[in-house]
Coordinates of C-alpha atoms in Angstrom, one line a residue:
M1157 CA 32.5 127.9 60.0
S1158 CA 33.8 129.4 63.2
T1159 CA 33.0 133.0 64.2
W1160 CA 32.0 135.1 67.3
N1161 CA 29.0 135.0 69.5
S1162 CA 28.5 138.7 68.6
E1163 CA 27.8 137.6 65.0
R1164 CA 24.9 135.3 65.7
E1165 CA 22.3 137.6 64.2
Y1166 CA 24.0 137.2 60.8
L1167 CA 24.2 133.4 60.8
A1168 CA 20.8 132.3 59.5
P1169 CA 21.8 132.0 55.9
F1170 CA 24.7 129.7 56.8
N1171 CA 22.5 127.5 58.9
D1172 CA 20.0 127.3 56.0
L1173 CA 22.8 126.0 53.9
G1174 CA 23.5 123.2 56.4
I1175 CA 26.8 124.7 57.4
I1176 CA 27.9 123.7 60.9
V1177 CA 28.6 127.0 62.7
C1178 CA 30.7 127.4 65.8
T1179 CA 30.7 130.5 67.9
S1180 CA 33.0 131.7 70.6
D1181 CA 33.5 134.6 73.0
T1182 CA 36.3 136.9 71.9
P1183 CA 39.5 136.6 73.9
K1184 CA 40.3 139.3 76.4
H1185 CA 43.8 139.7 75.0
S1186 CA 44.2 140.1 71.2
G1187 CA 47.8 138.9 71.2
A1188 CA 50.5 140.2 68.9
L1189 CA 49.0 140.7 65.4
N1190 CA 45.7 139.5 66.7
C1191 CA 46.9 135.9 66.9
S1192 CA 44.7 135.2 70.0
Y1193 CA 41.6 135.8 67.9
Q1194 CA 42.8 133.3 65.3
A1195 CA 43.8 130.8 68.0
V1196 CA 40.3 130.8 69.6
S1197 CA 38.2 130.9 66.4
S1198 CA 40.4 128.3 64.6
Y1199 CA 40.3 125.9 67.5
A1200 CA 36.5 126.0 67.8
G1201 CA 36.1 125.0 64.2
I1202 CA 38.9 122.5 64.1
A1203 CA 37.7 120.9 67.3
K1204 CA 34.2 120.5 65.9
A1205 CA 35.5 118.9 62.8
F1206 CA 37.6 116.5 64.9
E1207 CA 34.6 115.7 67.1
I1208 CA 32.4 114.7 64.2
G1209 CA 35.1 112.3 62.9
C1210 CA 36.9 114.2 60.1
E1211 CA 40.2 112.5 59.3
R1212 CA 41.5 115.5 57.2
I1213 CA 41.1 119.1 58.0
C1214 CA 41.7 122.2 55.8
K1215 CA 41.9 125.3 57.9
T1216 CA 41.3 128.4 55.8
R1217 CA 39.6 131.9 56.1
T1218 CA 36.1 132.9 55.2
D1219 CA 37.4 135.9 53.2
Q1220 CA 39.4 133.6 50.9
R1221 CA 38.5 131.4 47.9
F1222 CA 40.4 128.8 46.1
Y1223 CA 39.5 127.5 42.7
L1224 CA 41.8 124.6 41.8
P1225 CA 39.5 121.7 40.6
D1226 CA 39.8 118.6 42.7
L1227 CA 42.0 120.4 45.1
F1228 CA 41.8 117.9 47.9
A1229 CA 42.6 114.9 45.7
Y1230 CA 45.6 116.9 44.6
L1231 CA 46.7 117.6 48.1
E1232 CA 46.3 113.9 49.0
D1233 CA 48.6 113.0 46.1
I1234 CA 51.2 115.5 47.4
L1235 CA 51.1 114.0 50.8
D1236 CA 51.5 110.5 49.4
A1237 CA 54.5 111.7 47.3
F1238 CA 56.3 113.3 50.3
P1239 CA 55.8 111.1 53.5
L1240 CA 57.5 112.1 56.7
R1241 CA 61.0 110.8 56.9
I1242 CA 61.8 111.5 60.6
Q1243 CA 60.5 110.0 63.8
T1244 CA 58.0 112.4 65.2
L1245 CA 54.6 112.6 67.0
Q1246 CA 53.3 114.3 63.9
K1247 CA 51.1 111.9 61.8
E1248 CA 51.8 113.4 58.3
R1249 CA 53.2 116.5 56.7
L1250 CA 51.2 119.7 57.0
I1251 CA 50.6 121.5 53.8
A1252 CA 50.9 125.3 53.9
I1253 CA 51.1 127.9 51.2
S1254 CA 53.8 130.4 50.3
Y1255 CA 51.9 133.6 50.8
T1256 CA 53.4 134.5 54.2
T1257 CA 55.8 131.6 54.6
L1258 CA 59.2 133.2 55.0
S1259 CA 62.6 131.5 55.1
S1260 CA 64.3 134.7 56.3
R1261 CA 62.3 134.7 59.6
L1262 CA 62.3 131.8 62.0
Y1263 CA 59.4 129.3 62.1
H1264 CA 57.3 131.7 60.0
V1265 CA 54.8 129.4 58.2
C1266 CA 51.6 130.8 56.7
D1267 CA 48.7 130.2 59.0
M1268 CA 45.9 131.1 56.6
F1269 CA 45.7 127.8 54.8
L1270 CA 46.7 124.5 56.5
Y1271 CA 45.8 121.0 55.3
G1272 CA 46.6 117.7 56.9
N1273 CA 45.8 114.9 59.4
A1274 CA 43.1 116.0 61.8
N1275 CA 45.3 115.3 64.8
D1276 CA 48.1 117.4 63.5
V1277 CA 45.9 120.4 62.6
L1278 CA 44.2 120.3 66.0
R1279 CA 47.7 120.3 67.6
Y1280 CA 48.7 123.2 65.5
F1281 CA 45.7 125.3 66.6
P1282 CA 45.1 124.1 70.2
G1283 CA 43.4 127.3 71.3
K1284 CA 46.4 128.7 73.2
V1285 CA 46.1 132.5 73.4
D1286 CA 48.8 135.1 73.6
D1287 CA 48.0 136.8 76.9
R1288 CA 51.1 139.0 77.0
D1289 CA 50.7 142.7 77.3
W1290 CA 52.1 144.1 74.1
E1291 CA 53.7 147.4 73.4
P1292 CA 54.1 148.4 69.7
I1293 CA 56.6 146.0 68.2
Q1294 CA 60.0 147.6 67.5
W1295 CA 61.7 146.1 64.4
I1296 CA 65.3 145.1 64.9
N1297 CA 65.9 142.2 62.5
N1298 CA 64.3 139.0 61.3
I1299 CA 65.9 136.9 64.1
E1300 CA 64.9 139.2 67.0
Y1301 CA 61.5 139.7 65.5
S1302 CA 60.9 135.9 65.3
K1303 CA 61.9 135.5 69.0
L1304 CA 58.9 137.7 69.9
R1305 CA 56.7 134.8 68.6
A1306 CA 54.3 137.2 66.9
G1307 CA 51.7 136.2 64.4
E1308 CA 52.7 133.1 62.4
V1309 CA 55.6 132.4 64.6
W1310 CA 53.3 132.0 67.6
F1311 CA 51.6 129.0 66.1
T1312 CA 54.5 127.4 64.4
S1313 CA 57.0 127.6 67.3
N1314 CA 54.4 126.4 69.8
Y1315 CA 53.4 123.6 67.5
I1316 CA 57.0 122.4 67.1
E1317 CA 57.6 122.5 70.8
S1318 CA 54.4 120.5 71.4
L1319 CA 56.0 117.7 69.4
G1320 CA 58.8 117.6 72.0
Y1321 CA 61.5 119.5 70.2
E1322 CA 63.6 122.2 71.6
L1323 CA 63.9 125.2 69.4
K1324 CA 67.4 126.6 68.7
W1325 CA 66.2 129.9 67.2
T1326 CA 68.6 129.7 64.2
L1327 CA 67.9 129.9 60.5
E1328 CA 69.3 126.3 60.1
D1329 CA 66.9 125.0 62.8
S1330 CA 63.9 126.8 61.2
A1331 CA 64.8 125.4 57.8
Y1332 CA 65.1 121.9 59.2
Y1333 CA 61.5 121.8 60.6
M1334 CA 60.2 123.6 57.4
R1335 CA 61.5 120.7 55.2
E1336 CA 60.8 117.8 57.6
L1337 CA 57.4 118.7 59.1
F1338 CA 55.8 120.9 56.4
L1339 CA 55.2 121.0 52.6
I1340 CA 55.0 124.4 51.1
L1341 CA 53.0 125.0 48.0
D1342 CA 53.0 128.1 45.9
T1343 CA 49.8 130.1 46.6
A1344 CA 49.0 130.1 42.9
M1345 CA 49.1 126.3 42.9
I1346 CA 45.7 126.2 44.8
D1347 CA 44.4 129.2 42.8
L1348 CA 43.7 131.2 45.9
Y1349 CA 41.9 134.6 45.7
W1350 CA 42.1 137.0 48.6
A1351 CA 41.1 140.6 48.3
K1352 CA 41.7 141.9 51.8
Y1353 CA 44.6 144.2 51.0
T1354 CA 44.4 144.5 47.3
D1355 CA 41.9 144.0 44.4
S1356 CA 44.7 142.5 42.3
E1357 CA 43.9 138.9 41.3
Y1358 CA 47.5 138.1 41.7
G1359 CA 48.4 140.2 44.8
E1360 CA 50.7 137.5 46.2
R1361 CA 53.0 137.5 43.2
L1362 CA 56.5 138.9 43.8
Y1363 CA 56.3 141.3 40.8
N1364 CA 53.4 143.1 42.7
D1365 CA 54.1 145.4 45.6
N1366 CA 53.7 143.5 48.8
S1367 CA 55.3 143.8 52.3
F1368 CA 57.0 140.4 52.0
E1369 CA 58.8 140.8 48.7
N1370 CA 62.2 141.4 50.4
Q1371 CA 61.7 138.8 53.0
R1372 CA 62.6 135.6 51.1
V1373 CA 59.3 134.0 50.6
M1374 CA 59.5 130.2 50.7
N1375 CA 57.9 128.8 47.6
F1376 CA 57.5 125.2 46.4
F1377 CA 60.7 125.3 44.3
A1378 CA 62.7 126.6 47.3
W1379 CA 61.2 124.1 49.6
L1380 CA 61.8 121.2 47.2
S1381 CA 65.4 122.3 46.6
D1382 CA 66.1 122.3 50.3
Y1383 CA 64.3 118.9 50.7
Q1384 CA 66.4 117.4 48.0
T1385 CA 69.7 118.9 49.3
H1386 CA 69.1 117.3 52.7
N1387 CA 67.7 114.0 51.3
A1388 CA 67.8 111.6 54.3

């Protein structure tokens, strides 16, 4: 578990359970949508898991729970069924969920839940902070918003570039990396519960009111259809 040095007085119960706890100083710049906080805290936990020899890493949040029995065996089966089909520095596909994965925004992959090879997950969250001075973000359209590299786009775009690719900042280019580097599962497929914004058990479902319902959420069916259409 990765948290902040300011939280150390609350960590005794976690230590008693044998949980490895990593703490960090909070970054000076929060970054757009607080992505610098996630960059620092995620890196600390992932780097520790990598250091102790973990071959697989699942990055998630302490305020989320997922209930699917044998989840990780299931994820391994999914990885076996969909191996990488392009030459890349990436070891295996990265599994993300549909919750905030949007096909209408560029390189907008959900950063709350990420599963894959330890090397790839560490590359995805390398601790790179967003130290830009931000004014309130003015919405223009999905493309221009994506170019700001705010939130999810910060991590995905930097990750793709770290593999040696040059981003074209088009919907076609974004879709290419989505289908070739990632594997998007429906949030419901891992039985995730997250009560941050709503007490609804199924708050991520499109029939509920959420801020992404008109943003073309990428679910497993949409990902699979695109994968099959561009079958290499």
